């Protein structure tokens, strides 16, 4: 598969309405697995008007969540000792109205591992995790259930990786560096979602070709005065719809854990 790394070129393809995502359709004559049906029901693997409709519903759901309240809940959990990797899903799930939120981070992690390509080393576990998340979603409408679960699954790995990398960077930096600066450095230099894929139109007719787009490649237009463009949240009409929510949650966790680390260091 062709891989495109240069950020200006990657951005150009991401914002081009003629580029599409590979779709996750349900094969018509099969008893599709829960994971197959879930991927077919989310916004991430569909194009055109259906993407627009699902995306609008996701924007509504996200619009009902206050980033400051998510940050406060994340901070409480971080200070209570909840592992960083469990916090984003737990606070989002609680705010959206899921049941049994403390059980969900592990389930979301299992689904997230199989989500991008629809392949899992343990398909039964992935199917069971999808079904449990859908059942806990607090809705009986199948379309709504899939979109609510999508938010947890999309949030899990990306936000956890952002937090882990910012904390790792903090350890090698002056303690006075702000959490905001740490997060921005990770987004610019070490994108938590390293790559995505698109089908791009063939230049001279024929079939579309599948390309990998790196979100962490070089930016040839960057200079001392113009930092590299940030593609960590994607670009165009399929860019991440939740950067403010993600940054609020991540900053709260990093801040709480850095404060905790400082207290530990100060305690004889
Ligand atoms: C609260 C946490 C988060 C939520 C709820 C969330 C949700 C989503 C959703 C629903 C989509 C699909 C959009 C669509 O289908 O149109 C998406 C896409 C994306 N998200 Fe997030 N996300 C979160 C955190 C993050 C973080 C921390 C990063 C990376 C720093 C990230 C990077 C991306 C990228 C790159 C895409 C676009 C993929 C592509 O264009 O192919 N997300 N996110």
Short mmCIF file of C-alpha atoms and ligand atoms in Angstrom, two decimals:
data_model
loop_
_atom_site.label_atom_id
_atom_site.label_comp_id
_atom_site.label_asym_id
_atom_site.label_seq_id
_atom_site.Cartn_x
_atom_site.Cartn_y
_atom_site.Cartn_z
CA UNK A 1 0.00 0.00 0.00
CA UNK A 2 1.24 3.50 -0.79
CA UNK A 3 2.19 5.50 2.30
CA UNK A 4 2.09 9.29 2.24
CA UNK A 5 4.08 11.00 4.96
CA UNK A 6 4.49 14.67 4.08
CA UNK A 7 2.03 16.69 6.17
CA UNK A 8 0.95 19.20 3.50
CA UNK A 9 0.15 16.33 1.12
CA UNK A 10 -1.61 14.33 3.85
CA UNK A 11 -3.72 17.36 4.76
CA UNK A 12 -4.60 17.95 1.10
CA UNK A 13 -5.97 14.39 0.80
CA UNK A 14 -7.82 14.55 4.13
CA UNK A 15 -9.70 17.72 3.17
CA UNK A 16 -10.42 16.55 -0.41
CA UNK A 17 -14.13 15.57 -0.62
CA UNK A 18 -13.20 13.05 -3.35
CA UNK A 19 -11.24 10.88 -0.91
CA UNK A 20 -13.22 8.23 0.94
CA UNK A 21 -12.77 5.81 3.81
CA UNK A 22 -12.88 2.05 3.22
CA UNK A 23 -16.45 1.07 4.20
CA UNK A 24 -17.47 -1.59 6.70
CA UNK A 25 -20.63 -2.93 5.10
CA UNK A 26 -22.48 -5.96 6.50
CA UNK A 27 -22.40 -8.86 4.02
CA UNK A 28 -26.11 -9.28 3.06
CA UNK A 29 -26.45 -13.07 3.20
CA UNK A 30 -24.51 -13.84 6.37
CA UNK A 31 -25.22 -13.86 10.08
CA UNK A 32 -22.76 -11.04 10.73
CA UNK A 33 -20.89 -10.94 14.04
CA UNK A 34 -21.58 -8.22 16.63
CA UNK A 35 -18.24 -6.58 15.75
CA UNK A 36 -19.06 -6.54 12.02
CA UNK A 37 -22.48 -5.03 12.69
CA UNK A 38 -21.03 -2.49 15.11
CA UNK A 39 -18.41 -1.28 12.60
CA UNK A 40 -21.14 -0.99 9.96
CA UNK A 41 -23.23 1.17 12.32
CA UNK A 42 -20.67 3.85 13.25
CA UNK A 43 -19.63 7.01 11.40
CA UNK A 44 -15.99 6.02 11.00
CA UNK A 45 -16.42 3.47 8.21
CA UNK A 46 -19.16 4.99 6.06
CA UNK A 47 -19.14 7.73 3.41
CA UNK A 48 -21.51 10.30 1.94
CA UNK A 49 -24.87 11.33 3.40
CA UNK A 50 -24.89 8.49 5.94
CA UNK A 51 -21.57 9.72 7.34
CA UNK A 52 -23.02 13.23 7.57
CA UNK A 53 -26.11 12.01 9.44
CA UNK A 54 -24.18 9.90 11.93
CA UNK A 55 -21.63 12.63 12.41
CA UNK A 56 -24.42 15.15 13.17
CA UNK A 57 -25.79 12.82 15.84
CA UNK A 58 -22.29 12.43 17.35
CA UNK A 59 -21.92 16.22 17.39
CA UNK A 60 -25.25 16.44 19.26
CA UNK A 61 -24.11 13.88 21.81
CA UNK A 62 -20.77 15.64 22.28
CA UNK A 63 -22.53 19.01 22.47
CA UNK A 64 -24.40 17.72 25.52
CA UNK A 65 -21.12 16.98 27.34
CA UNK A 66 -19.37 19.82 29.12
CA UNK A 67 -15.56 19.53 28.73
CA UNK A 68 -15.03 21.30 32.07
CA UNK A 69 -17.27 18.78 33.85
CA UNK A 70 -15.45 15.90 32.13
CA UNK A 71 -12.13 17.39 33.27
CA UNK A 72 -13.38 17.71 36.86
CA UNK A 73 -14.55 14.07 36.87
CA UNK A 74 -11.24 12.92 35.34
CA UNK A 75 -9.30 14.82 37.96
CA UNK A 76 -11.26 13.23 40.82
CA UNK A 77 -10.62 9.77 39.42
CA UNK A 78 -6.92 10.44 38.81
CA UNK A 79 -6.44 11.74 42.36
CA UNK A 80 -8.28 8.68 43.71
CA UNK A 81 -5.71 6.45 42.01
CA UNK A 82 -7.68 5.16 39.01
CA UNK A 83 -5.12 4.13 36.34
CA UNK A 84 -4.86 6.77 33.60
CA UNK A 85 -5.91 4.29 30.90
CA UNK A 86 -9.31 3.73 32.51
CA UNK A 87 -10.28 7.34 33.08
CA UNK A 88 -11.29 8.67 29.62
CA UNK A 89 -13.83 5.92 28.99
CA UNK A 90 -15.18 5.98 32.55
CA UNK A 91 -15.86 9.73 32.59
CA UNK A 92 -17.33 9.83 29.08
CA UNK A 93 -19.54 6.81 29.80
CA UNK A 94 -20.82 8.37 33.01
CA UNK A 95 -21.61 11.67 31.28
CA UNK A 96 -23.37 9.97 28.33
CA UNK A 97 -25.51 7.83 30.65
CA UNK A 98 -24.01 4.33 30.41
CA UNK A 99 -24.55 1.80 33.21
CA UNK A 100 -21.78 0.08 35.18
CA UNK A 101 -19.16 2.58 33.99
CA UNK A 102 -16.26 1.06 35.92
CA UNK A 103 -16.59 -2.15 33.89
CA UNK A 104 -16.41 -0.37 30.55
CA UNK A 105 -12.74 0.71 30.07
CA UNK A 106 -11.59 -2.90 29.74
CA UNK A 107 -14.40 -3.69 27.29
CA UNK A 108 -13.66 -0.54 25.27
CA UNK A 109 -9.97 -1.49 25.12
CA UNK A 110 -10.87 -4.94 23.75
CA UNK A 111 -13.12 -3.43 21.08
CA UNK A 112 -10.65 -0.64 20.26
CA UNK A 113 -7.96 -3.19 19.39
CA UNK A 114 -10.20 -4.78 16.75
CA UNK A 115 -11.97 -1.61 15.60
CA UNK A 116 -9.65 -0.07 12.94
CA UNK A 117 -9.42 -3.15 10.70
CA UNK A 118 -12.22 -5.35 12.09
CA UNK A 119 -9.69 -8.06 12.91
CA UNK A 120 -8.95 -9.53 16.31
CA UNK A 121 -6.70 -12.24 17.71
CA UNK A 122 -9.69 -13.25 19.86
CA UNK A 123 -12.87 -12.52 17.84
CA UNK A 124 -15.17 -14.08 20.46
CA UNK A 125 -13.85 -11.75 23.16
CA UNK A 126 -14.21 -8.75 20.82
CA UNK A 127 -17.81 -9.73 19.98
CA UNK A 128 -18.68 -10.24 23.66
CA UNK A 129 -17.16 -6.85 24.54
CA UNK A 130 -19.13 -5.06 21.78
CA UNK A 131 -22.37 -6.66 22.94
CA UNK A 132 -21.72 -5.74 26.58
CA UNK A 133 -20.97 -2.12 25.67
CA UNK A 134 -24.11 -1.83 23.54
CA UNK A 135 -26.21 -3.29 26.38
CA UNK A 136 -24.70 -0.80 28.87
CA UNK A 137 -25.23 2.21 26.60
CA UNK A 138 -28.46 3.40 28.22
CA UNK A 139 -30.40 3.37 24.92
CA UNK A 140 -32.66 0.81 23.28
CA UNK A 141 -32.37 2.28 19.77
CA UNK A 142 -29.80 0.22 17.79
CA UNK A 143 -28.47 3.20 15.78
CA UNK A 144 -28.07 5.33 18.89
CA UNK A 145 -26.43 2.49 20.80
CA UNK A 146 -23.73 2.06 18.14
CA UNK A 147 -22.89 5.78 18.11
CA UNK A 148 -22.69 6.02 21.90
CA UNK A 149 -20.33 3.04 21.99
CA UNK A 150 -18.32 4.53 19.11
CA UNK A 151 -17.52 7.56 21.27
CA UNK A 152 -16.03 5.35 24.00
CA UNK A 153 -14.09 3.18 21.58
CA UNK A 154 -12.67 6.13 19.62
CA UNK A 155 -11.73 7.93 22.82
CA UNK A 156 -9.97 5.05 24.54
CA UNK A 157 -6.65 4.42 22.80
CA UNK A 158 -6.10 7.92 21.43
CA UNK A 159 -6.67 9.74 24.73
CA UNK A 160 -4.79 7.18 26.82
CA UNK A 161 -1.80 7.36 24.46
CA UNK A 162 -1.87 11.17 24.55
CA UNK A 163 -1.78 11.09 28.37
CA UNK A 164 0.99 8.48 28.54
CA UNK A 165 3.20 10.36 26.08
CA UNK A 166 2.68 13.68 27.83
CA UNK A 167 3.61 12.11 31.20
CA UNK A 168 6.69 10.49 29.66
CA UNK A 169 7.72 13.83 28.16
CA UNK A 170 7.17 15.56 31.53
CA UNK A 171 9.76 13.26 33.10
CA UNK A 172 12.44 14.48 30.68
CA UNK A 173 11.54 18.19 30.94
CA UNK A 174 11.88 21.01 33.40
CA UNK A 175 9.11 20.55 36.04
CA UNK A 176 7.89 24.07 35.26
CA UNK A 177 6.77 23.16 31.75
CA UNK A 178 3.00 23.54 31.52
CA UNK A 179 0.73 20.58 30.90
CA UNK A 180 -0.70 22.42 27.88
CA UNK A 181 2.81 22.69 26.36
CA UNK A 182 3.44 18.98 26.96
CA UNK A 183 0.17 18.02 25.26
CA UNK A 184 0.84 20.31 22.29
CA UNK A 185 4.34 18.86 21.88
CA UNK A 186 2.96 15.32 21.77
CA UNK A 187 0.25 16.31 19.27
CA UNK A 188 2.82 18.00 17.02
CA UNK A 189 5.79 15.61 17.32
CA UNK A 190 4.40 12.20 18.29
CA UNK A 191 0.78 11.91 17.12
CA UNK A 192 -1.12 9.40 19.33
CA UNK A 193 -3.04 8.19 16.26
CA UNK A 194 -0.08 7.62 13.93
CA UNK A 195 -1.90 7.05 10.65
CA UNK A 196 -5.23 6.71 8.89
CA UNK A 197 -6.31 5.36 5.50
CA UNK A 198 -8.16 6.75 2.53
CA UNK A 199 -9.31 5.61 -0.89
CA UNK A 200 -8.14 8.30 -3.31
CA UNK A 201 -9.37 8.72 -6.90
CA UNK A 202 -7.01 7.34 -9.55
CA UNK A 203 -5.30 10.16 -11.44
CA UNK A 204 -6.14 8.77 -14.91
CA UNK A 205 -9.50 7.12 -14.25
CA UNK A 206 -9.80 3.51 -13.12
CA UNK A 207 -10.24 2.28 -9.55
CA UNK A 208 -9.61 4.25 -6.39
CA UNK A 209 -6.39 3.33 -4.60
CA UNK A 210 -6.00 2.72 -0.90
CA UNK A 211 -3.31 4.88 0.73
CA UNK A 212 -1.94 5.12 4.26
CA UNK A 213 -1.68 8.70 5.49
CA UNK A 214 0.85 9.32 8.27
CA UNK A 215 -0.24 11.95 10.78
CA UNK A 216 3.27 12.16 12.29
CA UNK A 217 5.43 12.67 9.20
CA UNK A 218 7.68 15.59 8.25
CA UNK A 219 6.28 19.01 7.38
CA UNK A 220 8.52 20.45 4.69
CA UNK A 221 6.91 23.86 5.08
CA UNK A 222 7.86 24.10 8.78
CA UNK A 223 10.45 26.74 9.66
CA UNK A 224 11.76 28.30 12.86
CA UNK A 225 8.89 30.80 12.64
CA UNK A 226 6.25 28.37 11.43
CA UNK A 227 5.94 25.18 13.52
CA UNK A 228 4.90 21.94 11.85
CA UNK A 229 1.16 21.74 11.20
CA UNK A 230 -0.70 19.49 13.62
CA UNK A 231 -2.67 16.63 12.05
CA UNK A 232 -3.07 14.59 15.24
CA UNK A 233 -6.86 15.14 15.21
CA UNK A 234 -7.07 14.62 11.45
CA UNK A 235 -8.37 17.32 9.08
CA UNK A 236 -11.42 18.08 6.98
CA UNK A 237 -14.96 16.79 7.43
CA UNK A 238 -13.84 13.55 9.07
CA UNK A 239 -11.49 15.16 11.61
CA UNK A 240 -11.95 14.16 15.23
CA UNK A 241 -15.17 15.76 16.48
CA UNK A 242 -13.95 15.81 20.09
CA UNK A 243 -10.59 17.62 20.37
CA UNK A 244 -11.85 19.91 23.15
CA UNK A 245 -13.29 17.03 25.14
CA UNK A 246 -10.13 14.95 24.60
CA UNK A 247 -7.80 17.78 25.61
CA UNK A 248 -9.88 18.65 28.68
CA UNK A 249 -9.81 15.04 29.89
CA UNK A 250 -6.13 14.50 29.03
CA UNK A 251 -5.01 17.76 30.65
CA UNK A 252 -6.91 16.96 33.85
CA UNK A 253 -5.34 13.51 34.13
CA UNK A 254 -1.81 14.72 33.34
CA UNK A 255 -2.14 17.64 35.72
CA UNK A 256 -3.41 15.45 38.58
CA UNK A 257 -0.72 12.83 38.02
CA UNK A 258 2.07 15.42 37.81
CA UNK A 259 0.85 16.99 41.06
CA UNK A 260 0.74 13.56 42.65
CA UNK A 261 4.28 12.80 41.45
CA UNK A 262 5.50 16.08 42.92
CA UNK A 263 3.84 15.28 46.25
CA UNK A 264 5.48 11.82 46.20
CA UNK A 265 8.87 13.40 45.55
CA UNK A 266 8.37 15.91 48.34
CA UNK A 267 7.33 13.25 50.89
CA UNK A 268 10.44 12.03 52.79
C1 LIG B 1 -12.87 12.37 24.14
C2 LIG B 1 -12.05 11.66 23.38
C3 LIG B 1 -12.31 11.38 21.92
C4 LIG B 1 -13.50 11.10 21.28
C5 LIG B 1 -14.88 11.01 21.91
C6 LIG B 1 -13.19 10.92 19.87
C7 LIG B 1 -14.13 10.64 18.89
C8 LIG B 1 -13.86 10.49 17.55
C9 LIG B 1 -14.83 10.11 16.54
C10 LIG B 1 -16.30 9.81 16.81
C11 LIG B 1 -14.21 10.09 15.34
C12 LIG B 1 -14.82 9.70 14.00
C13 LIG B 1 -15.25 10.93 13.22
C14 LIG B 1 -16.01 10.62 11.95
O1 LIG B 1 -16.33 9.44 11.70
O2 LIG B 1 -16.31 11.55 11.21
C15 LIG B 1 -12.83 10.46 15.58
C16 LIG B 1 -11.89 10.59 14.60
C17 LIG B 1 -10.58 10.86 14.87
N1 LIG B 1 -9.99 11.05 16.11
FE1 LIG B 1 -10.93 11.19 17.87
N2 LIG B 1 -11.85 11.09 19.67
C18 LIG B 1 -11.27 11.36 20.90
C19 LIG B 1 -9.95 11.58 21.16
C20 LIG B 1 -8.98 11.65 20.20
C21 LIG B 1 -7.58 11.93 20.43
C22 LIG B 1 -6.94 12.17 21.81
C23 LIG B 1 -6.95 11.91 19.23
C24 LIG B 1 -5.51 12.14 18.92
C25 LIG B 1 -4.77 13.02 19.52
C26 LIG B 1 -7.96 11.63 18.22
C27 LIG B 1 -7.71 11.54 16.87
C28 LIG B 1 -8.65 11.29 15.90
C29 LIG B 1 -8.35 11.25 14.49
C30 LIG B 1 -6.99 11.43 13.84
C31 LIG B 1 -9.56 10.98 13.83
C32 LIG B 1 -9.80 10.94 12.33
C33 LIG B 1 -9.41 9.66 11.66
C34 LIG B 1 -9.48 9.83 10.15
O3 LIG B 1 -9.58 10.93 9.60
O4 LIG B 1 -9.44 8.81 9.49
N3 LIG B 1 -9.17 11.47 18.84
N4 LIG B 1 -12.64 10.69 16.94
#
